[in-house]
mmCIF file of C-alpha atoms and ligand atoms in Angstrom:
data_model
loop_
_atom_site.group_PDB
_atom_site.id
_atom_site.type_symbol
_atom_site.label_atom_id
_atom_site.label_comp_id
_atom_site.label_asym_id
_atom_site.label_seq_id
_atom_site.Cartn_x
_atom_site.Cartn_y
_atom_site.Cartn_z
ATOM 1 C CA UNK C 1 -4.869 19.810 -11.584
ATOM 2 C CA UNK C 2 -2.672 16.769 -12.018
ATOM 3 C CA UNK C 3 0.786 16.959 -10.449
ATOM 4 C CA UNK C 4 3.748 16.485 -12.798
ATOM 5 C CA UNK C 5 4.508 12.875 -13.665
ATOM 6 C CA UNK C 6 7.427 11.550 -11.654
ATOM 7 C CA UNK C 7 8.714 9.451 -14.496
ATOM 8 C CA UNK C 8 9.468 12.587 -16.513
ATOM 9 C CA UNK C 9 11.572 12.158 -19.616
ATOM 10 C CA UNK C 10 11.681 8.395 -19.385
ATOM 11 C CA UNK C 11 8.008 8.102 -20.305
ATOM 12 C CA UNK C 12 8.626 7.415 -23.987
ATOM 13 C CA UNK C 13 11.159 4.810 -23.048
ATOM 14 C CA UNK C 14 8.598 3.151 -20.793
ATOM 15 C CA UNK C 15 6.005 3.080 -23.525
ATOM 16 C CA UNK C 16 8.472 1.351 -25.783
ATOM 17 C CA UNK C 17 9.211 -1.146 -23.060
ATOM 18 C CA UNK C 18 5.499 -1.650 -22.335
ATOM 19 C CA UNK C 19 4.877 -2.662 -25.906
ATOM 20 C CA UNK C 20 7.700 -5.197 -25.837
ATOM 21 C CA UNK C 21 6.482 -6.525 -22.497
ATOM 22 C CA UNK C 22 2.937 -6.785 -23.761
ATOM 23 C CA UNK C 23 4.036 -8.904 -26.726
ATOM 24 C CA UNK C 24 6.086 -11.149 -24.446
ATOM 25 C CA UNK C 25 3.169 -11.458 -22.016
ATOM 26 C CA UNK C 26 0.779 -12.618 -24.726
ATOM 27 C CA UNK C 27 3.141 -15.487 -25.423
ATOM 28 C CA UNK C 28 3.394 -16.440 -21.774
ATOM 29 C CA UNK C 29 -0.366 -16.338 -21.248
ATOM 30 C CA UNK C 30 -1.154 -18.806 -24.010
ATOM 31 C CA UNK C 31 1.532 -21.185 -22.771
ATOM 32 C CA UNK C 32 0.252 -21.801 -19.227
ATOM 33 C CA UNK C 33 -2.631 -24.289 -19.181
ATOM 34 C CA UNK C 34 -1.373 -25.434 -15.766
ATOM 35 C CA UNK C 35 -2.501 -22.283 -13.964
ATOM 36 C CA UNK C 36 -5.964 -22.588 -15.521
ATOM 37 C CA UNK C 37 -6.311 -26.111 -14.156
ATOM 38 C CA UNK C 38 -5.330 -24.809 -10.744
ATOM 39 C CA UNK C 39 -7.951 -22.096 -10.939
ATOM 40 C CA UNK C 40 -10.655 -24.579 -11.841
ATOM 41 C CA UNK C 41 -9.627 -26.758 -8.885
ATOM 42 C CA UNK C 42 -9.812 -23.842 -6.437
ATOM 43 C CA UNK C 43 -13.241 -22.868 -7.784
ATOM 44 C CA UNK C 44 -14.610 -26.284 -6.978
ATOM 45 C CA UNK C 45 -13.103 -26.415 -3.517
ATOM 46 C CA UNK C 46 -15.637 -26.055 -0.732
ATOM 47 C CA UNK C 47 -15.519 -22.845 1.246
ATOM 48 C CA UNK C 48 -15.056 -23.005 5.004
ATOM 49 C CA UNK C 49 -18.121 -22.468 7.204
ATOM 50 C CA UNK C 50 -17.992 -19.952 10.036
ATOM 51 C CA UNK C 51 -19.814 -19.309 13.288
ATOM 52 C CA UNK C 52 -22.054 -16.273 13.166
ATOM 53 C CA UNK C 53 -20.407 -13.176 14.603
ATOM 54 C CA UNK C 54 -22.370 -11.194 17.193
ATOM 55 C CA UNK C 55 -23.913 -7.799 16.416
ATOM 56 C CA UNK C 56 -21.630 -4.934 17.365
ATOM 57 C CA UNK C 57 -23.435 -1.740 18.346
ATOM 58 C CA UNK C 58 -22.391 1.885 18.398
ATOM 59 C CA UNK C 59 -21.692 3.727 21.600
ATOM 60 C CA UNK C 60 -23.744 6.844 22.397
ATOM 61 C CA UNK C 61 -21.018 9.250 21.258
ATOM 62 C CA UNK C 62 -20.842 7.872 17.730
ATOM 63 C CA UNK C 63 -21.657 10.250 14.863
ATOM 64 C CA UNK C 64 -25.005 9.417 13.271
ATOM 65 C CA UNK C 65 -25.052 7.966 9.771
ATOM 66 C CA UNK C 66 -27.126 10.053 7.382
ATOM 67 C CA UNK C 67 -28.762 7.353 5.314
ATOM 68 C CA UNK C 68 -29.141 3.650 4.728
ATOM 69 C CA UNK C 69 -25.559 2.892 3.725
ATOM 70 C CA UNK C 70 -25.970 -0.634 2.485
ATOM 71 C CA UNK C 71 -27.657 0.676 -0.646
ATOM 72 C CA UNK C 72 -24.787 2.783 -1.888
ATOM 73 C CA UNK C 73 -21.542 3.696 -0.154
ATOM 74 C CA UNK C 74 -21.861 7.417 0.330
ATOM 75 C CA UNK C 75 -19.616 10.306 1.139
ATOM 76 C CA UNK C 76 -21.250 10.466 4.580
ATOM 77 C CA UNK C 77 -18.428 11.794 6.790
ATOM 78 C CA UNK C 78 -19.587 9.524 9.606
ATOM 79 C CA UNK C 79 -18.561 6.441 7.627
ATOM 80 C CA UNK C 80 -15.209 4.740 7.942
ATOM 81 C CA UNK C 81 -14.300 2.957 4.719
ATOM 82 C CA UNK C 82 -12.223 -0.188 4.898
ATOM 83 C CA UNK C 83 -11.182 -2.329 1.969
ATOM 84 C CA UNK C 84 -9.950 -5.922 1.902
ATOM 85 C CA UNK C 85 -9.755 -8.773 -0.586
ATOM 86 C CA UNK C 86 -11.728 -12.005 -0.308
ATOM 87 C CA UNK C 87 -10.761 -15.367 -1.747
ATOM 88 C CA UNK C 88 -11.134 -19.034 -0.832
ATOM 89 C CA UNK C 89 -7.548 -19.493 0.357
ATOM 90 C CA UNK C 90 -7.408 -16.515 2.732
ATOM 91 C CA UNK C 91 -11.090 -16.417 3.686
ATOM 92 C CA UNK C 92 -10.439 -17.603 7.224
ATOM 93 C CA UNK C 93 -7.937 -14.777 7.630
ATOM 94 C CA UNK C 94 -10.279 -12.167 6.130
ATOM 95 C CA UNK C 95 -13.111 -13.224 8.446
ATOM 96 C CA UNK C 96 -10.807 -13.004 11.492
ATOM 97 C CA UNK C 97 -9.610 -9.597 10.288
ATOM 98 C CA UNK C 98 -13.148 -8.233 9.888
ATOM 99 C CA UNK C 99 -14.189 -9.584 13.304
ATOM 100 C CA UNK C 100 -11.145 -7.974 14.934
ATOM 101 C CA UNK C 101 -11.921 -4.577 13.381
ATOM 102 C CA UNK C 102 -15.558 -4.747 14.548
ATOM 103 C CA UNK C 103 -14.700 -5.937 18.044
ATOM 104 C CA UNK C 104 -12.318 -3.076 18.776
ATOM 105 C CA UNK C 105 -14.173 -0.274 16.983
ATOM 106 C CA UNK C 106 -15.816 2.379 19.138
ATOM 107 C CA UNK C 107 -18.423 2.907 16.378
ATOM 108 C CA UNK C 108 -18.748 -0.467 14.624
ATOM 109 C CA UNK C 109 -21.996 0.499 12.872
ATOM 110 C CA UNK C 110 -20.167 3.314 11.097
ATOM 111 C CA UNK C 111 -17.774 0.901 9.393
ATOM 112 C CA UNK C 112 -18.298 0.159 5.732
ATOM 113 C CA UNK C 113 -16.345 -2.667 4.124
ATOM 114 C CA UNK C 114 -15.463 -2.646 0.426
ATOM 115 C CA UNK C 115 -14.547 -6.242 -0.371
ATOM 116 C CA UNK C 116 -12.804 -7.284 -3.568
ATOM 117 C CA UNK C 117 -13.133 -10.769 -5.031
ATOM 118 C CA UNK C 118 -11.956 -12.161 -8.334
ATOM 119 C CA UNK C 119 -13.555 -15.625 -8.175
ATOM 120 C CA UNK C 120 -16.707 -17.117 -6.640
ATOM 121 C CA UNK C 121 -18.093 -13.725 -5.674
ATOM 122 C CA UNK C 122 -21.586 -15.147 -5.059
ATOM 123 C CA UNK C 123 -20.329 -17.928 -2.747
ATOM 124 C CA UNK C 124 -18.194 -15.456 -0.854
ATOM 125 C CA UNK C 125 -21.092 -13.036 -0.493
ATOM 126 C CA UNK C 126 -23.283 -15.790 0.955
ATOM 127 C CA UNK C 127 -20.555 -16.733 3.421
ATOM 128 C CA UNK C 128 -20.110 -13.105 4.450
ATOM 129 C CA UNK C 129 -23.822 -12.535 4.985
ATOM 130 C CA UNK C 130 -24.153 -15.744 7.004
ATOM 131 C CA UNK C 131 -21.116 -14.911 9.135
ATOM 132 C CA UNK C 132 -21.724 -11.171 9.606
ATOM 133 C CA UNK C 133 -25.498 -10.611 9.220
ATOM 134 C CA UNK C 134 -25.144 -7.004 10.428
ATOM 135 C CA UNK C 135 -22.133 -5.987 8.385
ATOM 136 C CA UNK C 136 -22.354 -3.023 6.019
ATOM 137 C CA UNK C 137 -20.406 -4.095 2.990
ATOM 138 C CA UNK C 138 -20.303 -4.143 -0.746
ATOM 139 C CA UNK C 139 -18.609 -6.843 -2.788
ATOM 140 C CA UNK C 140 -16.754 -5.808 -5.923
ATOM 141 C CA UNK C 141 -15.637 -8.048 -8.698
ATOM 142 C CA UNK C 142 -11.965 -7.648 -9.508
ATOM 143 C CA UNK C 143 -11.206 -9.000 -12.966
ATOM 144 C CA UNK C 144 -7.923 -10.940 -12.731
ATOM 145 C CA UNK C 145 -7.441 -10.477 -16.480
ATOM 146 C CA UNK C 146 -6.898 -6.774 -15.872
ATOM 147 C CA UNK C 147 -3.589 -7.546 -14.219
ATOM 148 C CA UNK C 148 -2.567 -11.108 -15.114
ATOM 149 C CA UNK C 149 -0.395 -10.075 -18.068
ATOM 150 C CA UNK C 150 1.382 -7.498 -15.981
ATOM 151 C CA UNK C 151 2.510 -9.870 -13.242
ATOM 152 C CA UNK C 152 6.069 -11.173 -13.188
ATOM 153 C CA UNK C 153 6.841 -14.302 -11.203
ATOM 154 C CA UNK C 154 8.251 -13.567 -7.748
ATOM 155 C CA UNK C 155 9.982 -15.606 -5.053
ATOM 156 C CA UNK C 156 6.705 -16.896 -3.618
ATOM 157 C CA UNK C 157 3.722 -18.188 -5.609
ATOM 158 C CA UNK C 158 1.177 -16.678 -3.214
ATOM 159 C CA UNK C 159 2.562 -13.218 -4.011
ATOM 160 C CA UNK C 160 1.767 -13.672 -7.702
ATOM 161 C CA UNK C 161 -1.999 -14.060 -7.280
ATOM 162 C CA UNK C 162 -3.824 -11.375 -9.271
ATOM 163 C CA UNK C 163 -5.955 -10.462 -6.247
ATOM 164 C CA UNK C 164 -2.741 -9.451 -4.503
ATOM 165 C CA UNK C 165 -2.553 -6.621 -7.031
ATOM 166 C CA UNK C 166 -6.131 -5.430 -6.500
ATOM 167 C CA UNK C 167 -4.870 -2.732 -4.104
ATOM 168 C CA UNK C 168 -3.399 -0.967 -7.132
ATOM 169 C CA UNK C 169 -6.888 -0.590 -8.631
ATOM 170 C CA UNK C 170 -8.852 0.634 -5.603
ATOM 171 C CA UNK C 171 -9.312 4.087 -7.081
ATOM 172 C CA UNK C 172 -11.005 2.567 -10.145
ATOM 173 C CA UNK C 173 -13.035 -0.080 -8.307
ATOM 174 C CA UNK C 174 -14.467 1.995 -5.459
ATOM 175 C CA UNK C 175 -17.038 4.697 -6.243
ATOM 176 C CA UNK C 176 -15.778 8.295 -6.472
ATOM 177 C CA UNK C 177 -17.919 9.171 -3.440
ATOM 178 C CA UNK C 178 -15.446 7.287 -1.234
ATOM 179 C CA UNK C 179 -12.806 9.895 -0.447
ATOM 180 C CA UNK C 180 -10.435 7.823 1.635
ATOM 181 C CA UNK C 181 -9.978 4.187 2.452
ATOM 182 C CA UNK C 182 -8.021 1.998 4.847
ATOM 183 C CA UNK C 183 -6.605 -1.002 2.990
ATOM 184 C CA UNK C 184 -6.020 -4.108 5.107
ATOM 185 C CA UNK C 185 -4.427 -7.428 4.150
ATOM 186 C CA UNK C 186 -6.222 -10.689 4.945
ATOM 187 C CA UNK C 187 -3.605 -12.085 7.336
ATOM 188 C CA UNK C 188 -3.896 -9.579 10.151
ATOM 189 C CA UNK C 189 -5.954 -8.669 13.206
ATOM 190 C CA UNK C 190 -6.644 -5.168 14.475
ATOM 191 C CA UNK C 191 -6.578 -4.820 18.264
ATOM 192 C CA UNK C 192 -7.352 -1.099 18.524
ATOM 193 C CA UNK C 193 -10.027 1.316 17.307
ATOM 194 C CA UNK C 194 -9.640 1.538 13.519
ATOM 195 C CA UNK C 195 -11.123 5.062 13.707
ATOM 196 C CA UNK C 196 -7.746 6.264 15.007
ATOM 197 C CA UNK C 197 -5.959 5.009 11.898
ATOM 198 C CA UNK C 198 -8.730 6.246 9.608
ATOM 199 C CA UNK C 199 -8.599 9.774 11.026
ATOM 200 C CA UNK C 200 -4.868 10.245 10.518
ATOM 201 C CA UNK C 201 -3.777 13.549 8.979
ATOM 202 C CA UNK C 202 -2.421 12.634 5.540
ATOM 203 C CA UNK C 203 -0.483 15.892 5.433
ATOM 204 C CA UNK C 204 -1.116 16.338 1.703
ATOM 205 C CA UNK C 205 0.282 12.921 0.844
ATOM 206 C CA UNK C 206 -1.580 10.261 -1.126
ATOM 207 C CA UNK C 207 -0.704 7.380 1.132
ATOM 208 C CA UNK C 208 0.006 6.802 4.812
ATOM 209 C CA UNK C 209 1.683 3.725 6.282
ATOM 210 C CA UNK C 210 4.242 2.844 8.924
ATOM 211 C CA UNK C 211 7.750 3.382 7.500
ATOM 212 C CA UNK C 212 10.828 1.348 8.392
ATOM 213 C CA UNK C 213 13.865 3.483 7.692
ATOM 214 C CA UNK C 214 16.310 1.068 9.349
ATOM 215 C CA UNK C 215 15.408 -1.729 6.935
ATOM 216 C CA UNK C 216 17.999 -2.119 4.174
ATOM 217 C CA UNK C 217 16.173 -0.526 1.262
ATOM 218 C CA UNK C 218 18.764 -1.720 -1.270
ATOM 219 C CA UNK C 219 17.763 -5.354 -0.982
ATOM 220 C CA UNK C 220 14.230 -4.773 -2.300
ATOM 221 C CA UNK C 221 15.668 -4.213 -5.779
ATOM 222 C CA UNK C 222 18.127 -6.134 -7.900
ATOM 223 C CA UNK C 223 21.657 -5.125 -8.844
ATOM 224 C CA UNK C 224 20.351 -4.565 -12.376
ATOM 225 C CA UNK C 225 18.061 -1.871 -10.993
ATOM 226 C CA UNK C 226 20.728 -0.104 -8.932
ATOM 227 C CA UNK C 227 23.135 -0.212 -11.879
ATOM 228 C CA UNK C 228 20.743 1.724 -14.103
ATOM 229 C CA UNK C 229 20.845 5.504 -13.482
ATOM 230 C CA UNK C 230 17.716 6.040 -15.623
ATOM 231 C CA UNK C 231 15.773 3.867 -13.177
ATOM 232 C CA UNK C 232 17.365 4.906 -9.887
ATOM 233 C CA UNK C 233 16.757 8.572 -10.528
ATOM 234 C CA UNK C 234 13.142 7.957 -9.569
ATOM 235 C CA UNK C 235 14.332 8.145 -5.947
ATOM 236 C CA UNK C 236 16.159 11.452 -6.444
ATOM 237 C CA UNK C 237 13.133 13.736 -6.280
ATOM 238 C CA UNK C 238 11.725 12.441 -2.997
ATOM 239 C CA UNK C 239 10.922 14.897 -0.240
ATOM 240 C CA UNK C 240 12.206 12.430 2.378
ATOM 241 C CA UNK C 241 14.543 9.476 2.517
ATOM 242 C CA UNK C 242 13.088 6.502 0.604
ATOM 243 C CA UNK C 243 12.238 3.925 3.269
ATOM 244 C CA UNK C 244 10.646 0.518 3.217
ATOM 245 C CA UNK C 245 6.951 0.317 4.076
ATOM 246 C CA UNK C 246 4.620 -2.652 4.108
ATOM 247 C CA UNK C 247 1.651 -2.459 1.736
ATOM 248 C CA UNK C 248 -0.576 -4.618 3.958
ATOM 249 C CA UNK C 249 -1.850 -1.598 5.891
ATOM 250 C CA UNK C 250 -2.328 1.694 4.069
ATOM 251 C CA UNK C 251 -4.509 4.765 4.371
ATOM 252 C CA UNK C 252 -5.126 6.087 0.875
ATOM 253 C CA UNK C 253 -6.562 9.383 -0.335
ATOM 254 C CA UNK C 254 -8.469 8.053 -3.331
ATOM 255 C CA UNK C 255 -9.185 11.472 -4.840
ATOM 256 C CA UNK C 256 -5.515 12.404 -4.870
ATOM 257 C CA UNK C 257 -4.682 8.946 -6.191
ATOM 258 C CA UNK C 258 -7.035 9.408 -9.128
ATOM 259 C CA UNK C 259 -5.828 12.932 -9.867
ATOM 260 C CA UNK C 260 -2.205 11.828 -9.848
ATOM 261 C CA UNK C 261 -2.782 8.729 -12.004
ATOM 262 C CA UNK C 262 -1.042 6.505 -9.471
ATOM 263 C CA UNK C 263 -2.474 3.289 -10.877
ATOM 264 C CA UNK C 264 -0.740 4.020 -14.187
ATOM 265 C CA UNK C 265 2.496 4.924 -12.406
ATOM 266 C CA UNK C 266 2.507 1.580 -10.601
ATOM 267 C CA UNK C 267 1.646 -0.260 -13.790
ATOM 268 C CA UNK C 268 4.491 1.336 -15.698
ATOM 269 C CA UNK C 269 6.974 -0.066 -13.166
ATOM 270 C CA UNK C 270 5.390 -3.492 -13.577
ATOM 271 C CA UNK C 271 6.003 -3.150 -17.290
ATOM 272 C CA UNK C 272 9.647 -2.305 -16.643
ATOM 273 C CA UNK C 273 9.917 -5.441 -14.513
ATOM 274 C CA UNK C 274 8.572 -7.487 -17.428
ATOM 275 C CA UNK C 275 11.497 -6.399 -19.587
ATOM 276 C CA UNK C 276 14.254 -6.391 -16.992
ATOM 277 C CA UNK C 277 14.165 -7.999 -13.561
ATOM 278 C CA UNK C 278 14.409 -5.072 -11.160
ATOM 279 C CA UNK C 279 12.926 -6.743 -8.047
ATOM 280 C CA UNK C 280 12.075 -10.186 -6.632
ATOM 281 C CA UNK C 281 8.867 -9.629 -4.655
ATOM 282 C CA UNK C 282 5.302 -9.242 -5.972
ATOM 283 C CA UNK C 283 3.155 -6.123 -5.658
ATOM 284 C CA UNK C 284 5.291 -4.420 -2.996
ATOM 285 C CA UNK C 285 8.260 -3.087 -5.006
ATOM 286 C CA UNK C 286 6.132 -1.018 -7.427
ATOM 287 C CA UNK C 287 4.642 0.705 -4.368
ATOM 288 C CA UNK C 288 8.133 1.400 -3.048
ATOM 289 C CA UNK C 289 9.192 2.767 -6.434
ATOM 290 C CA UNK C 290 6.263 5.165 -6.586
ATOM 291 C CA UNK C 291 5.736 6.103 -2.945
ATOM 292 C CA UNK C 292 8.851 5.465 -0.815
ATOM 293 C CA UNK C 293 9.957 8.802 0.612
ATOM 294 C CA UNK C 294 6.535 10.315 -0.104
ATOM 295 C CA UNK C 295 4.608 8.374 2.497
ATOM 296 C CA UNK C 296 2.901 9.985 5.466
ATOM 297 C CA UNK C 297 4.471 8.041 8.320
ATOM 298 C CA UNK C 298 2.130 6.225 10.693
ATOM 299 C CA UNK C 299 3.100 4.887 14.127
ATOM 300 C CA UNK C 300 4.644 1.418 13.914
ATOM 301 C CA UNK C 301 1.960 0.038 16.212
ATOM 302 C CA UNK C 302 -0.375 -0.022 13.181
ATOM 303 C CA UNK C 303 1.583 -2.689 11.354
ATOM 304 C CA UNK C 304 3.475 -5.151 13.489
ATOM 305 C CA UNK C 305 4.329 -7.138 10.383
ATOM 306 C CA UNK C 306 6.440 -10.177 9.578
ATOM 307 C CA UNK C 307 4.730 -12.557 12.028
ATOM 308 C CA UNK C 308 4.409 -15.124 9.239
ATOM 309 C CA UNK C 309 8.199 -15.358 9.090
ATOM 310 C CA UNK C 310 10.320 -14.911 6.000
ATOM 311 C CA UNK C 311 9.168 -15.598 2.441
ATOM 312 C CA UNK C 312 10.913 -18.917 2.050
ATOM 313 C CA UNK C 313 10.710 -20.864 5.344
ATOM 314 C CA UNK C 314 8.084 -19.083 7.447
ATOM 315 C CA UNK C 315 10.042 -19.230 10.723
ATOM 316 C CA UNK C 316 8.524 -17.815 13.909
ATOM 317 C CA UNK C 317 9.095 -14.115 14.464
ATOM 318 C CA UNK C 318 8.718 -11.836 17.443
ATOM 319 C CA UNK C 319 6.979 -8.463 17.714
ATOM 320 C CA UNK C 320 8.904 -5.281 17.055
ATOM 321 C CA UNK C 321 9.432 -3.247 20.232
ATOM 322 C CA UNK C 322 6.672 -0.844 21.223
ATOM 323 C CA UNK C 323 2.877 -0.824 21.463
ATOM 324 C CA UNK C 324 0.615 -2.911 19.217
ATOM 325 C CA UNK C 325 -2.587 -1.862 17.430
ATOM 326 C CA UNK C 326 -2.395 -4.353 14.574
ATOM 327 C CA UNK C 327 -0.736 -7.772 14.238
ATOM 328 C CA UNK C 328 0.187 -8.817 10.713
ATOM 329 C CA UNK C 329 1.235 -12.357 9.727
ATOM 330 C CA UNK C 330 2.998 -11.259 6.542
ATOM 331 C CA UNK C 331 5.527 -13.777 5.271
ATOM 332 C CA UNK C 332 5.059 -17.401 4.421
ATOM 333 C CA UNK C 333 3.500 -18.809 7.613
ATOM 334 C CA UNK C 334 -0.199 -18.216 8.291
ATOM 335 C CA UNK C 335 -1.538 -18.604 11.840
ATOM 336 C CA UNK C 336 -4.579 -20.716 10.884
ATOM 337 C CA UNK C 337 -2.405 -23.248 9.058
ATOM 338 C CA UNK C 338 0.174 -23.397 11.835
ATOM 339 C CA UNK C 339 -2.516 -23.725 14.523
ATOM 340 C CA UNK C 340 -4.205 -26.544 12.586
ATOM 341 C CA UNK C 341 -0.888 -28.302 12.087
ATOM 342 C CA UNK C 342 -0.407 -28.447 15.866
ATOM 343 C CA UNK C 343 2.902 -26.590 15.580
ATOM 344 C CA UNK C 344 1.973 -22.921 15.993
ATOM 345 C CA UNK C 345 4.342 -20.054 16.673
ATOM 346 C CA UNK C 346 3.920 -18.447 20.117
ATOM 347 C CA UNK C 347 2.239 -15.303 18.736
ATOM 348 C CA UNK C 348 -0.313 -17.326 16.742
ATOM 349 C CA UNK C 349 -2.253 -17.610 20.003
ATOM 350 C CA UNK C 350 -3.058 -13.898 19.599
ATOM 351 C CA UNK C 351 -4.802 -14.622 16.284
ATOM 352 C CA UNK C 352 -6.812 -17.611 17.584
ATOM 353 C CA UNK C 353 -9.472 -15.581 19.501
ATOM 354 C CA UNK C 354 -10.627 -14.070 16.190
ATOM 355 C CA UNK C 355 -10.947 -17.391 14.383
ATOM 356 C CA UNK C 356 -14.630 -18.003 13.626
ATOM 357 C CA UNK C 357 -14.121 -21.175 11.612
ATOM 358 C CA UNK C 358 -16.605 -24.012 12.186
ATOM 359 C CA UNK C 359 -15.893 -26.324 9.246
ATOM 360 C CA UNK C 360 -12.522 -26.181 7.529
ATOM 361 C CA UNK C 361 -12.621 -28.340 4.402
ATOM 362 C CA UNK C 362 -9.047 -27.646 3.308
ATOM 363 C CA UNK C 363 -7.441 -30.261 5.555
ATOM 364 C CA UNK C 364 -8.560 -32.944 3.123
ATOM 365 C CA UNK C 365 -6.224 -31.525 0.438
HETATM 366 C C1 NAG W 401 22.123 -3.740 2.094
HETATM 367 O O1 NAG W 401 21.877 -4.788 1.180
HETATM 368 C C2 NAG W 401 22.777 -4.810 0.093
HETATM 369 C C3 NAG W 401 22.286 -5.833 -0.915
HETATM 370 O O2 NAG W 401 21.893 -7.019 -0.302
HETATM 371 C C4 NAG W 401 24.177 -5.066 0.609
HETATM 372 O O3 NAG W 401 25.104 -5.118 -0.474
HETATM 373 C C5 NAG W 401 24.571 -3.966 1.583
HETATM 374 O O4 NAG W 401 25.830 -4.234 2.161
HETATM 375 C C6 NAG W 401 23.524 -3.837 2.687
HETATM 376 N N1 NAG W 401 23.808 -2.650 3.490
HETATM 377 C C7 NAG W 401 23.819 -2.658 4.807
HETATM 378 C C8 NAG W 401 24.097 -1.359 5.456
HETATM 379 O O5 NAG W 401 23.637 -3.667 5.469
#
């Protein structure tokens, strides 16, 4: 049974807004030949070449997998499902991320990767197979057209890439036999056994992530949002205080997500944003609007985020206090670019051991 919609009486109002936004979006889409040129250029760009990763084998205590999993991702309870995006720009980060997960997993053969790509899926698949010949994975095509019209420009161009929004559509893209998934961004490394994060008790919630209740929640939305009681009442029905969380690391119950229509809930906030600027960032604020205060809190060690610096300058940042299971270079600076430039941040040296790159063609840009 589907839980009651959180948007309640405002639904009609949203539909009205959606229609207006849709009409406006059609206009915008036909008037941007520039972004098409950019896409063609990135399609032609050569992909980096990587060293082959070693085979990672299960320990004796690992639960046995029932069947050949590469054929079809199954509901085998021994499998740990992980999902990430793949694209030319972040490929070096994705490869480092996958290697880090494998290297620290107690049962690496039980990992199954669901990888989402919107362009050059065949090239990316070849690269993946050459780099990780033993990896169990399936590559999914994410159609950027499904979201392009819904995206509003944010403070940073990289945040506006359609693939950045693919995490909203996991429940539609992944097969229904996958009950739960760990979503990971492409600018992070895991330095602990991912099975610990995977096995977390979701406590009846749809989504688990580290929460940051000391962060100033107000600043993630505009004054126009806070001034509108129709909009702000979305935070009134929360079981807990609405806190910031980072969407780069999430454990998601896909069955509950589907039942609750969470993709549509997120989309309806993106439609609101089209009509009235209620936030400045990309795919994060809709998640906060729908889930903040309803998130199953995870230990902070599982997302030591912000290592890329802020969104505008990308200054060096330090770790948050406490233990570390996952390092996340969210923000503008990426460790592979800073390392290549010869001016890395101190913590970028923690990313370097996972860098498998052999040929990096992007320096010629
Ligand atoms: C939080 O941010 C808002 C908007 O930037 C600001 O007006 C407010 O003073 C901040 N609150 C705290 C406690 O820092």
